[in-house]
Amino acid sequence: MKEFALLRQNPDFIYFDSAATCQVPDAVLQAYTAYYQQHHANVHRASHQLGRAATTALEQARTALADFIGANAENVTLQASTTAALNGLAQQLPIDWQAGDEILLSAAEHHANILPWQRLAQLHDLKLRYIPIDRQTGELGAWQHLLNARTRVVSVTAASNVTGAIFDIQPLLQAAREQGAITIVDAAQIAAHSDINIASWHCDALIFSAHKVYGLNGCAVTYLAPQLWSVMAPFQVGGGIVQQVTETTATWIDSIHKFEAGSPNTGAAVAAAAGVNWLQQQQPHARLTQLRALLVQHLHAREWLSVLPSGTAHTPTVAFYSDNFQAYDIAAWLDQHNIAVRAGHHCAQVLLQHWQLPAVVRVSLGAYNTADQINRFIETLDAGWALFGSD
Ligand SMILES: Cc1ncc(COP(=O)(O)O)c(C=O)c1O
């Protein structure tokens, strides 16, 4: 807590919305400021000393971020956000789409991993298929019958941003790859909570946003397998990615940098590397697992609340609803008591439709949360129930 200015200055404030974005530790802001105060210039262009220092800062950050997922820097491009990377992939995958080709998603996808495919499907008359999420267990449902010779892409989240369930996607990715589909992992929710070793993931692309891993907005780590990036056109075109430009044609550089047209956000990349470094030093996983268990135990003990199932492995994100209160009213009550949670569909309307839920309350924990905060949260819920619920 002491390393977070916002939380230091507001000791009574409880931030339970880290699945949306994490608060930023001082070390990350210092790294960001130091970059701008000491090394800032445009990268990969200038031959002056400062330009070289900025390029070094960017490439060192790329290497640290690649290390974080067990990848080589040559296979990691830094995009503006997970949303931007997924849009870029959907538009540029090297696939000669035929009407009736299929894209396989799960019902738990964030809209960022649905809408780019919907748009593509409308353009090429493709079919989107959704792997169900088991309403009883919260686990990924049966997918075997949904994977077939027409499946060209499998793009799935590693963890639900609503329930916190970590899905067993590796067998799916392996099977998909074996039959020639391109496999993409949305790691936005898992990156802060589980070690990722890209070699064991059977994926052609994997993405997460740094702002959910104690970094800043403006940087998403995007792993692209060599066999994918080498044949894929740039997501955007512009300065810094060309070998040669004539009046009518252009050829691209032969490196992962071809996905970074224009001036990159080096400050955000430096901050992202500082964020994962901070996380690796803190190792909050075991403590967050305990806090989550405490939270779930308290919620389950209240008959007027229903906790969404989250499988056998989970991030410290928990969702619940009440038949007695609107989710938005619960969130507003908590907000009045200085506790920030989220209510709504959480950009996962397909999941809520499948499960026939209108809106749910989501509590998502971060490294700065404590058992005392969970107890105060529960006391506040109970006070609301005592005031409005028990008539
Ligand atoms: C699972 C998942 N995918 C994608 C995104 C989009 O991330 P960003 O807003 O950083 O682009 C989010 C954000 O909440 C998410 O939870």
PDB file of N, CA and C in Angstrom, residues 221-316:
ATOM      1  N   VAL A 221       1.917  -6.149 -24.496  1.00  0.00           N
ATOM      2  CA  VAL A 221       2.937  -7.109 -24.917  1.00  0.00           C
ATOM      3  C   VAL A 221       2.266  -8.104 -25.866  1.00  0.00           C
ATOM      4  N   THR A 222       2.792  -8.203 -27.065  1.00  0.00           N
ATOM      5  CA  THR A 222       2.144  -9.020 -28.093  1.00  0.00           C
ATOM      6  C   THR A 222       3.166  -9.982 -28.673  1.00  0.00           C
ATOM      7  N   TYR A 223       3.053 -11.237 -28.236  1.00  0.00           N
ATOM      8  CA  TYR A 223       3.944 -12.276 -28.779  1.00  0.00           C
ATOM      9  C   TYR A 223       3.379 -12.752 -30.112  1.00  0.00           C
ATOM     10  N   LEU A 224       4.244 -12.814 -31.110  1.00  0.00           N
ATOM     11  CA  LEU A 224       3.843 -13.379 -32.405  1.00  0.00           C
ATOM     12  C   LEU A 224       4.882 -14.437 -32.781  1.00  0.00           C
ATOM     13  N   ALA A 225       4.424 -15.643 -33.017  1.00  0.00           N
ATOM     14  CA  ALA A 225       5.343 -16.715 -33.402  1.00  0.00           C
ATOM     15  C   ALA A 225       6.009 -16.363 -34.734  1.00  0.00           C
ATOM     16  N   PRO A 226       7.259 -16.783 -34.923  1.00  0.00           N
ATOM     17  CA  PRO A 226       7.978 -16.408 -36.156  1.00  0.00           C
ATOM     18  C   PRO A 226       7.225 -16.801 -37.415  1.00  0.00           C
ATOM     19  N   GLN A 227       6.601 -17.988 -37.387  1.00  0.00           N
ATOM     20  CA  GLN A 227       5.892 -18.436 -38.597  1.00  0.00           C
ATOM     21  C   GLN A 227       4.668 -17.572 -38.890  1.00  0.00           C
ATOM     22  N   LEU A 228       4.217 -16.815 -37.880  1.00  0.00           N
ATOM     23  CA  LEU A 228       3.088 -15.918 -38.125  1.00  0.00           C
ATOM     24  C   LEU A 228       3.577 -14.536 -38.559  1.00  0.00           C
ATOM     25  N   TRP A 229       4.458 -13.940 -37.737  1.00  0.00           N
ATOM     26  CA  TRP A 229       4.804 -12.546 -38.056  1.00  0.00           C
ATOM     27  C   TRP A 229       5.564 -12.431 -39.363  1.00  0.00           C
ATOM     28  N   SER A 230       6.324 -13.479 -39.706  1.00  0.00           N
ATOM     29  CA  SER A 230       7.148 -13.357 -40.915  1.00  0.00           C
ATOM     30  C   SER A 230       6.302 -13.275 -42.185  1.00  0.00           C
ATOM     31  N   VAL A 231       5.079 -13.815 -42.125  1.00  0.00           N
ATOM     32  CA  VAL A 231       4.229 -13.788 -43.330  1.00  0.00           C
ATOM     33  C   VAL A 231       3.064 -12.810 -43.206  1.00  0.00           C
ATOM     34  N   MET A 232       3.008 -12.090 -42.110  1.00  0.00           N
ATOM     35  CA  MET A 232       1.867 -11.201 -41.890  1.00  0.00           C
ATOM     36  C   MET A 232       2.245  -9.759 -42.238  1.00  0.00           C
ATOM     37  N   ALA A 233       1.290  -9.058 -42.833  1.00  0.00           N
ATOM     38  CA  ALA A 233       1.521  -7.647 -43.172  1.00  0.00           C
ATOM     39  C   ALA A 233       1.410  -6.801 -41.904  1.00  0.00           C
ATOM     40  N   PRO A 234       2.024  -5.608 -41.878  1.00  0.00           N
ATOM     41  CA  PRO A 234       1.922  -4.728 -40.705  1.00  0.00           C
ATOM     42  C   PRO A 234       0.461  -4.408 -40.359  1.00  0.00           C
ATOM     43  N   PHE A 235       0.210  -4.199 -39.059  1.00  0.00           N
ATOM     44  CA  PHE A 235      -1.145  -3.824 -38.623  1.00  0.00           C
ATOM     45  C   PHE A 235      -1.499  -2.431 -39.142  1.00  0.00           C
ATOM     46  N   GLN A 236      -0.509  -1.547 -39.068  1.00  0.00           N
ATOM     47  CA  GLN A 236      -0.682  -0.187 -39.576  1.00  0.00           C
ATOM     48  C   GLN A 236       0.551   0.125 -40.411  1.00  0.00           C
ATOM     49  N   VAL A 237       0.424   1.056 -41.326  1.00  0.00           N
ATOM     50  CA  VAL A 237       1.591   1.406 -42.132  1.00  0.00           C
ATOM     51  C   VAL A 237       1.971   2.866 -41.895  1.00  0.00           C
ATOM     52  N   GLY A 238       3.266   3.153 -42.037  1.00  0.00           N
ATOM     53  CA  GLY A 238       3.757   4.504 -41.778  1.00  0.00           C
ATOM     54  C   GLY A 238       5.258   4.463 -41.574  1.00  0.00           C
ATOM     55  N   GLY A 239       5.756   5.463 -40.870  1.00  0.00           N
ATOM     56  CA  GLY A 239       7.202   5.601 -40.716  1.00  0.00           C
ATOM     57  C   GLY A 239       7.831   4.488 -39.900  1.00  0.00           C
ATOM     58  N   GLY A 240       9.105   4.216 -40.192  1.00  0.00           N
ATOM     59  CA  GLY A 240       9.904   3.324 -39.361  1.00  0.00           C
ATOM     60  C   GLY A 240       9.804   1.852 -39.698  1.00  0.00           C
ATOM     61  N   ILE A 241       8.997   1.458 -40.683  1.00  0.00           N
ATOM     62  CA  ILE A 241       8.815   0.022 -40.917  1.00  0.00           C
ATOM     63  C   ILE A 241       9.131  -0.383 -42.359  1.00  0.00           C
ATOM     64  N   VAL A 242       9.707   0.541 -43.128  1.00  0.00           N
ATOM     65  CA  VAL A 242       9.864   0.237 -44.552  1.00  0.00           C
ATOM     66  C   VAL A 242      11.322  -0.009 -44.937  1.00  0.00           C
ATOM     67  N   GLN A 243      11.480  -0.855 -45.936  1.00  0.00           N
ATOM     68  CA  GLN A 243      12.783  -0.982 -46.588  1.00  0.00           C
ATOM     69  C   GLN A 243      12.874   0.064 -47.687  1.00  0.00           C
ATOM     70  N   GLN A 244      11.855   0.080 -48.520  1.00  0.00           N
ATOM     71  CA  GLN A 244      11.854   1.030 -49.629  1.00  0.00           C
ATOM     72  C   GLN A 244      10.428   1.467 -49.957  1.00  0.00           C
ATOM     73  N   VAL A 245      10.307   2.750 -50.250  1.00  0.00           N
ATOM     74  CA  VAL A 245       8.998   3.277 -50.654  1.00  0.00           C
ATOM     75  C   VAL A 245       9.163   3.963 -52.006  1.00  0.00           C
ATOM     76  N   THR A 246       8.322   3.588 -52.946  1.00  0.00           N
ATOM     77  CA  THR A 246       8.261   4.334 -54.209  1.00  0.00           C
ATOM     78  C   THR A 246       6.934   5.078 -54.235  1.00  0.00           C
ATOM     79  N   GLU A 247       6.637   5.712 -55.340  1.00  0.00           N
ATOM     80  CA  GLU A 247       5.374   6.461 -55.409  1.00  0.00           C
ATOM     81  C   GLU A 247       4.168   5.546 -55.237  1.00  0.00           C
ATOM     82  N   THR A 248       4.323   4.287 -55.622  1.00  0.00           N
ATOM     83  CA  THR A 248       3.142   3.403 -55.601  1.00  0.00           C
ATOM     84  C   THR A 248       3.315   2.135 -54.769  1.00  0.00           C
ATOM     85  N   THR A 249       4.507   1.859 -54.298  1.00  0.00           N
ATOM     86  CA  THR A 249       4.716   0.593 -53.581  1.00  0.00           C
ATOM     87  C   THR A 249       5.580   0.805 -52.335  1.00  0.00           C
ATOM     88  N   ALA A 250       5.561  -0.225 -51.482  1.00  0.00           N
ATOM     89  CA  ALA A 250       6.458  -0.208 -50.313  1.00  0.00           C
ATOM     90  C   ALA A 250       6.836  -1.641 -49.966  1.00  0.00           C
ATOM     91  N   THR A 251       8.034  -1.819 -49.430  1.00  0.00           N
ATOM     92  CA  THR A 251       8.431  -3.124 -48.890  1.00  0.00           C
ATOM     93  C   THR A 251       8.777  -2.929 -47.424  1.00  0.00           C
ATOM     94  N   TRP A 252       8.487  -3.983 -46.620  1.00  0.00           N
ATOM     95  CA  TRP A 252       8.601  -3.865 -45.157  1.00  0.00           C
ATOM     96  C   TRP A 252       9.923  -4.414 -44.658  1.00  0.00           C
ATOM     97  N   ILE A 253      10.372  -3.884 -43.551  1.00  0.00           N
ATOM     98  CA  ILE A 253      11.558  -4.455 -42.901  1.00  0.00           C
ATOM     99  C   ILE A 253      11.225  -5.873 -42.444  1.00  0.00           C
ATOM    100  N   ASP A 254      12.254  -6.689 -42.337  1.00  0.00           N
ATOM    101  CA  ASP A 254      12.028  -8.093 -41.996  1.00  0.00           C
ATOM    102  C   ASP A 254      12.305  -8.307 -40.508  1.00  0.00           C
ATOM    103  N   SER A 255      11.517  -7.670 -39.669  1.00  0.00           N
ATOM    104  CA  SER A 255      11.655  -7.882 -38.225  1.00  0.00           C
ATOM    105  C   SER A 255      10.317  -7.562 -37.584  1.00  0.00           C
ATOM    106  N   ILE A 256      10.212  -7.908 -36.303  1.00  0.00           N
ATOM    107  CA  ILE A 256       8.964  -7.684 -35.556  1.00  0.00           C
ATOM    108  C   ILE A 256       8.617  -6.192 -35.502  1.00  0.00           C
ATOM    109  N   HIS A 257       9.627  -5.341 -35.744  1.00  0.00           N
ATOM    110  CA  HIS A 257       9.372  -3.893 -35.707  1.00  0.00           C
ATOM    111  C   HIS A 257       8.443  -3.448 -36.827  1.00  0.00           C
ATOM    112  N   LYS A 258       8.172  -4.314 -37.765  1.00  0.00           N
ATOM    113  CA  LYS A 258       7.262  -3.892 -38.846  1.00  0.00           C
ATOM    114  C   LYS A 258       5.829  -3.703 -38.331  1.00  0.00           C
ATOM    115  N   PHE A 259       5.565  -4.170 -37.086  1.00  0.00           N
ATOM    116  CA  PHE A 259       4.228  -3.955 -36.508  1.00  0.00           C
ATOM    117  C   PHE A 259       4.168  -2.692 -35.659  1.00  0.00           C
ATOM    118  N   GLU A 260       5.205  -1.875 -35.732  1.00  0.00           N
ATOM    119  CA  GLU A 260       5.257  -0.678 -34.884  1.00  0.00           C
ATOM    120  C   GLU A 260       5.463   0.581 -35.721  1.00  0.00           C
ATOM    121  N   ALA A 261       4.572   0.791 -36.665  1.00  0.00           N
ATOM    122  CA  ALA A 261       4.672   1.984 -37.507  1.00  0.00           C
ATOM    123  C   ALA A 261       4.479   3.246 -36.667  1.00  0.00           C
ATOM    124  N   GLY A 262       5.172   4.286 -37.036  1.00  0.00           N
ATOM    125  CA  GLY A 262       5.040   5.550 -36.311  1.00  0.00           C
ATOM    126  C   GLY A 262       5.950   5.572 -35.085  1.00  0.00           C
ATOM    127  N   SER A 263       5.832   6.652 -34.306  1.00  0.00           N
ATOM    128  CA  SER A 263       6.698   6.796 -33.119  1.00  0.00           C
ATOM    129  C   SER A 263       6.159   5.938 -31.989  1.00  0.00           C
ATOM    130  N   PRO A 264       6.928   4.973 -31.504  1.00  0.00           N
ATOM    131  CA  PRO A 264       6.399   4.096 -30.457  1.00  0.00           C
ATOM    132  C   PRO A 264       6.312   4.795 -29.106  1.00  0.00           C
ATOM    133  N   ASN A 265       5.498   4.209 -28.221  1.00  0.00           N
ATOM    134  CA  ASN A 265       5.315   4.762 -26.876  1.00  0.00           C
ATOM    135  C   ASN A 265       6.394   4.183 -25.971  1.00  0.00           C
ATOM    136  N   THR A 266       7.599   4.722 -26.102  1.00  0.00           N
ATOM    137  CA  THR A 266       8.740   4.165 -25.363  1.00  0.00           C
ATOM    138  C   THR A 266       8.557   4.322 -23.854  1.00  0.00           C
ATOM    139  N   GLY A 267       7.996   5.452 -23.424  1.00  0.00           N
ATOM    140  CA  GLY A 267       7.772   5.649 -21.986  1.00  0.00           C
ATOM    141  C   GLY A 267       6.886   4.556 -21.404  1.00  0.00           C
ATOM    142  N   ALA A 268       5.814   4.202 -22.127  1.00  0.00           N
ATOM    143  CA  ALA A 268       4.901   3.160 -21.640  1.00  0.00           C
ATOM    144  C   ALA A 268       5.592   1.799 -21.635  1.00  0.00           C
ATOM    145  N   ALA A 269       6.478   1.574 -22.608  1.00  0.00           N
ATOM    146  CA  ALA A 269       7.214   0.296 -22.653  1.00  0.00           C
ATOM    147  C   ALA A 269       8.164   0.190 -21.461  1.00  0.00           C
ATOM    148  N   VAL A 270       8.859   1.293 -21.169  1.00  0.00           N
ATOM    149  CA  VAL A 270       9.772   1.320 -20.016  1.00  0.00           C
ATOM    150  C   VAL A 270       8.982   1.070 -18.726  1.00  0.00           C
ATOM    151  N   ALA A 271       7.814   1.724 -18.630  1.00  0.00           N
ATOM    152  CA  ALA A 271       6.970   1.545 -17.439  1.00  0.00           C
ATOM    153  C   ALA A 271       6.448   0.108 -17.352  1.00  0.00           C
ATOM    154  N   ALA A 272       6.123  -0.478 -18.502  1.00  0.00           N
ATOM    155  CA  ALA A 272       5.619  -1.859 -18.510  1.00  0.00           C
ATOM    156  C   ALA A 272       6.687  -2.811 -17.972  1.00  0.00           C
ATOM    157  N   ALA A 273       7.923  -2.601 -18.407  1.00  0.00           N
ATOM    158  CA  ALA A 273       9.014  -3.457 -17.925  1.00  0.00           C
ATOM    159  C   ALA A 273       9.207  -3.261 -16.415  1.00  0.00           C
ATOM    160  N   ALA A 274       9.084  -2.015 -15.953  1.00  0.00           N
ATOM    161  CA  ALA A 274       9.208  -1.754 -14.513  1.00  0.00           C
ATOM    162  C   ALA A 274       8.053  -2.418 -13.759  1.00  0.00           C
ATOM    163  N   GLY A 275       6.869  -2.445 -14.377  1.00  0.00           N
ATOM    164  CA  GLY A 275       5.694  -3.070 -13.749  1.00  0.00           C
ATOM    165  C   GLY A 275       5.888  -4.567 -13.553  1.00  0.00           C
ATOM    166  N   VAL A 276       6.332  -5.266 -14.600  1.00  0.00           N
ATOM    167  CA  VAL A 276       6.507  -6.718 -14.441  1.00  0.00           C
ATOM    168  C   VAL A 276       7.677  -7.009 -13.487  1.00  0.00           C
ATOM    169  N   ASN A 277       8.664  -6.142 -13.508  1.00  0.00           N
ATOM    170  CA  ASN A 277       9.784  -6.300 -12.577  1.00  0.00           C
ATOM    171  C   ASN A 277       9.293  -6.159 -11.133  1.00  0.00           C
ATOM    172  N   TRP A 278       8.465  -5.151 -10.907  1.00  0.00           N
ATOM    173  CA  TRP A 278       7.894  -4.933  -9.574  1.00  0.00           C
ATOM    174  C   TRP A 278       7.080  -6.156  -9.151  1.00  0.00           C
ATOM    175  N   LEU A 279       6.267  -6.657 -10.059  1.00  0.00           N
ATOM    176  CA  LEU A 279       5.427  -7.824  -9.748  1.00  0.00           C
ATOM    177  C   LEU A 279       6.287  -9.030  -9.387  1.00  0.00           C
ATOM    178  N   GLN A 280       7.353  -9.230 -10.158  1.00  0.00           N
ATOM    179  CA  GLN A 280       8.212 -10.393  -9.900  1.00  0.00           C
ATOM    180  C   GLN A 280       8.909 -10.278  -8.543  1.00  0.00           C
ATOM    181  N   GLN A 281       9.219  -9.056  -8.138  1.00  0.00           N
ATOM    182  CA  GLN A 281       9.838  -8.878  -6.817  1.00  0.00           C
ATOM    183  C   GLN A 281       8.825  -9.123  -5.692  1.00  0.00           C
ATOM    184  N   GLN A 282       7.587  -8.676  -5.919  1.00  0.00           N
ATOM    185  CA  GLN A 282       6.570  -8.769  -4.856  1.00  0.00           C
ATOM    186  C   GLN A 282       6.045 -10.181  -4.663  1.00  0.00           C
ATOM    187  N   GLN A 283       5.880 -10.922  -5.760  1.00  0.00           N
ATOM    188  CA  GLN A 283       5.297 -12.279  -5.698  1.00  0.00           C
ATOM    189  C   GLN A 283       4.028 -12.311  -4.833  1.00  0.00           C
ATOM    190  N   PRO A 284       2.993 -11.587  -5.214  1.00  0.00           N
ATOM    191  CA  PRO A 284       1.807 -11.536  -4.344  1.00  0.00           C
ATOM    192  C   PRO A 284       0.849 -12.720  -4.521  1.00  0.00           C
ATOM    193  N   HIS A 285       1.207 -13.708  -5.362  1.00  0.00           N
ATOM    194  CA  HIS A 285       0.229 -14.735  -5.756  1.00  0.00           C
ATOM    195  C   HIS A 285      -0.348 -15.502  -4.567  1.00  0.00           C
ATOM    196  N   ALA A 286       0.545 -15.990  -3.685  1.00  0.00           N
ATOM    197  CA  ALA A 286       0.059 -16.828  -2.580  1.00  0.00           C
ATOM    198  C   ALA A 286      -0.864 -16.016  -1.672  1.00  0.00           C
ATOM    199  N   ARG A 287      -0.482 -14.779  -1.412  1.00  0.00           N
ATOM    200  CA  ARG A 287      -1.298 -13.934  -0.527  1.00  0.00           C
ATOM    201  C   ARG A 287      -2.657 -13.626  -1.174  1.00  0.00           C
ATOM    202  N   LEU A 288      -2.639 -13.374  -2.479  1.00  0.00           N
ATOM    203  CA  LEU A 288      -3.897 -13.082  -3.170  1.00  0.00           C
ATOM    204  C   LEU A 288      -4.804 -14.312  -3.221  1.00  0.00           C
ATOM    205  N   THR A 289      -4.196 -15.483  -3.314  1.00  0.00           N
ATOM    206  CA  THR A 289      -5.001 -16.714  -3.301  1.00  0.00           C
ATOM    207  C   THR A 289      -5.725 -16.839  -1.964  1.00  0.00           C
ATOM    208  N   GLN A 290      -5.013 -16.516  -0.878  1.00  0.00           N
ATOM    209  CA  GLN A 290      -5.642 -16.577   0.446  1.00  0.00           C
ATOM    210  C   GLN A 290      -6.750 -15.537   0.590  1.00  0.00           C
ATOM    211  N   LEU A 291      -6.465 -14.335   0.103  1.00  0.00           N
ATOM    212  CA  LEU A 291      -7.469 -13.267   0.203  1.00  0.00           C
ATOM    213  C   LEU A 291      -8.723 -13.629  -0.587  1.00  0.00           C
ATOM    214  N   ARG A 292      -8.497 -14.202  -1.768  1.00  0.00           N
ATOM    215  CA  ARG A 292      -9.644 -14.593  -2.585  1.00  0.00           C
ATOM    216  C   ARG A 292     -10.482 -15.652  -1.857  1.00  0.00           C
ATOM    217  N   ALA A 293      -9.796 -16.614  -1.237  1.00  0.00           N
ATOM    218  CA  ALA A 293     -10.510 -17.679  -0.523  1.00  0.00           C
ATOM    219  C   ALA A 293     -11.339 -17.077   0.620  1.00  0.00           C
ATOM    220  N   LEU A 294     -10.756 -16.110   1.325  1.00  0.00           N
ATOM    221  CA  LEU A 294     -11.483 -15.440   2.417  1.00  0.00           C
ATOM    222  C   LEU A 294     -12.728 -14.738   1.879  1.00  0.00           C
ATOM    223  N   LEU A 295     -12.543 -14.032   0.780  1.00  0.00           N
ATOM    224  CA  LEU A 295     -13.641 -13.297   0.162  1.00  0.00           C
ATOM    225  C   LEU A 295     -14.769 -14.247  -0.253  1.00  0.00           C
ATOM    226  N   VAL A 296     -14.406 -15.325  -0.937  1.00  0.00           N
ATOM    227  CA  VAL A 296     -15.413 -16.261  -1.450  1.00  0.00           C
ATOM    228  C   VAL A 296     -16.140 -16.937  -0.284  1.00  0.00           C
ATOM    229  N   GLN A 297     -15.370 -17.267   0.747  1.00  0.00           N
ATOM    230  CA  GLN A 297     -15.979 -17.902   1.924  1.00  0.00           C
ATOM    231  C   GLN A 297     -17.048 -16.971   2.533  1.00  0.00           C
ATOM    232  N   HIS A 298     -16.721 -15.705   2.685  1.00  0.00           N
ATOM    233  CA  HIS A 298     -17.680 -14.735   3.235  1.00  0.00           C
ATOM    234  C   HIS A 298     -18.893 -14.588   2.322  1.00  0.00           C
ATOM    235  N   LEU A 299     -18.660 -14.500   1.042  1.00  0.00           N
ATOM    236  CA  LEU A 299     -19.783 -14.288   0.114  1.00  0.00           C
ATOM    237  C   LEU A 299     -20.717 -15.503   0.122  1.00  0.00           C
ATOM    238  N   HIS A 300     -20.117 -16.700   0.109  1.00  0.00           N
ATOM    239  CA  HIS A 300     -20.934 -17.917   0.112  1.00  0.00           C
ATOM    240  C   HIS A 300     -21.801 -18.014   1.372  1.00  0.00           C
ATOM    241  N   ALA A 301     -21.299 -17.445   2.462  1.00  0.00           N
ATOM    242  CA  ALA A 301     -22.023 -17.557   3.733  1.00  0.00           C
ATOM    243  C   ALA A 301     -23.270 -16.669   3.770  1.00  0.00           C
ATOM    244  N   ARG A 302     -23.437 -15.833   2.751  1.00  0.00           N
ATOM    245  CA  ARG A 302     -24.588 -14.931   2.741  1.00  0.00           C
ATOM    246  C   ARG A 302     -25.630 -15.441   1.738  1.00  0.00           C
ATOM    247  N   GLU A 303     -26.763 -15.881   2.277  1.00  0.00           N
ATOM    248  CA  GLU A 303     -27.766 -16.531   1.426  1.00  0.00           C
ATOM    249  C   GLU A 303     -28.330 -15.603   0.368  1.00  0.00           C
ATOM    250  N   TRP A 304     -28.271 -14.344   0.619  1.00  0.00           N
ATOM    251  CA  TRP A 304     -28.866 -13.381  -0.329  1.00  0.00           C
ATOM    252  C   TRP A 304     -27.923 -13.059  -1.490  1.00  0.00           C
ATOM    253  N   LEU A 305     -26.758 -13.698  -1.491  1.00  0.00           N
ATOM    254  CA  LEU A 305     -25.804 -13.491  -2.588  1.00  0.00           C
ATOM    255  C   LEU A 305     -25.539 -14.811  -3.316  1.00  0.00           C
ATOM    256  N   SER A 306     -25.328 -14.743  -4.627  1.00  0.00           N
ATOM    257  CA  SER A 306     -24.932 -15.927  -5.396  1.00  0.00           C
ATOM    258  C   SER A 306     -23.600 -15.623  -6.068  1.00  0.00           C
ATOM    259  N   VAL A 307     -22.619 -16.468  -5.819  1.00  0.00           N
ATOM    260  CA  VAL A 307     -21.277 -16.274  -6.387  1.00  0.00           C
ATOM    261  C   VAL A 307     -21.198 -17.037  -7.707  1.00  0.00           C
ATOM    262  N   LEU A 308     -20.666 -16.410  -8.729  1.00  0.00           N
ATOM    263  CA  LEU A 308     -20.531 -17.108 -10.014  1.00  0.00           C
ATOM    264  C   LEU A 308     -19.444 -18.169  -9.896  1.00  0.00           C
ATOM    265  N   PRO A 309     -19.644 -19.330 -10.523  1.00  0.00           N
ATOM    266  CA  PRO A 309     -18.646 -20.390 -10.433  1.00  0.00           C
ATOM    267  C   PRO A 309     -17.379 -19.997 -11.186  1.00  0.00           C
ATOM    268  N   SER A 310     -16.234 -20.476 -10.674  1.00  0.00           N
ATOM    269  CA  SER A 310     -14.975 -20.052 -11.305  1.00  0.00           C
ATOM    270  C   SER A 310     -13.982 -21.201 -11.447  1.00  0.00           C
ATOM    271  N   GLY A 311     -14.507 -22.437 -11.560  1.00  0.00           N
ATOM    272  CA  GLY A 311     -13.631 -23.563 -11.863  1.00  0.00           C
ATOM    273  C   GLY A 311     -12.686 -23.901 -10.731  1.00  0.00           C
ATOM    274  N   THR A 312     -11.643 -24.648 -11.077  1.00  0.00           N
ATOM    275  CA  THR A 312     -10.718 -25.112 -10.041  1.00  0.00           C
ATOM    276  C   THR A 312      -9.491 -24.211  -9.905  1.00  0.00           C
ATOM    277  N   ALA A 313      -9.201 -23.450 -10.935  1.00  0.00           N
ATOM    278  CA  ALA A 313      -8.071 -22.502 -10.853  1.00  0.00           C
ATOM    279  C   ALA A 313      -8.613 -21.116 -11.179  1.00  0.00           C
ATOM    280  N   HIS A 314      -8.149 -20.123 -10.442  1.00  0.00           N
ATOM    281  CA  HIS A 314      -8.732 -18.793 -10.664  1.00  0.00           C
ATOM    282  C   HIS A 314      -7.761 -17.668 -10.357  1.00  0.00           C
ATOM    283  N   THR A 315      -8.029 -16.555 -10.983  1.00  0.00           N
ATOM    284  CA  THR A 315      -7.360 -15.302 -10.624  1.00  0.00           C
ATOM    285  C   THR A 315      -8.113 -14.748  -9.410  1.00  0.00           C
ATOM    286  N   PRO A 316      -7.577 -13.728  -8.746  1.00  0.00           N
ATOM    287  CA  PRO A 316      -8.302 -13.193  -7.581  1.00  0.00           C
ATOM    288  C   PRO A 316      -9.432 -12.240  -7.971  1.00  0.00           C
TER     289      PRO A 316
END
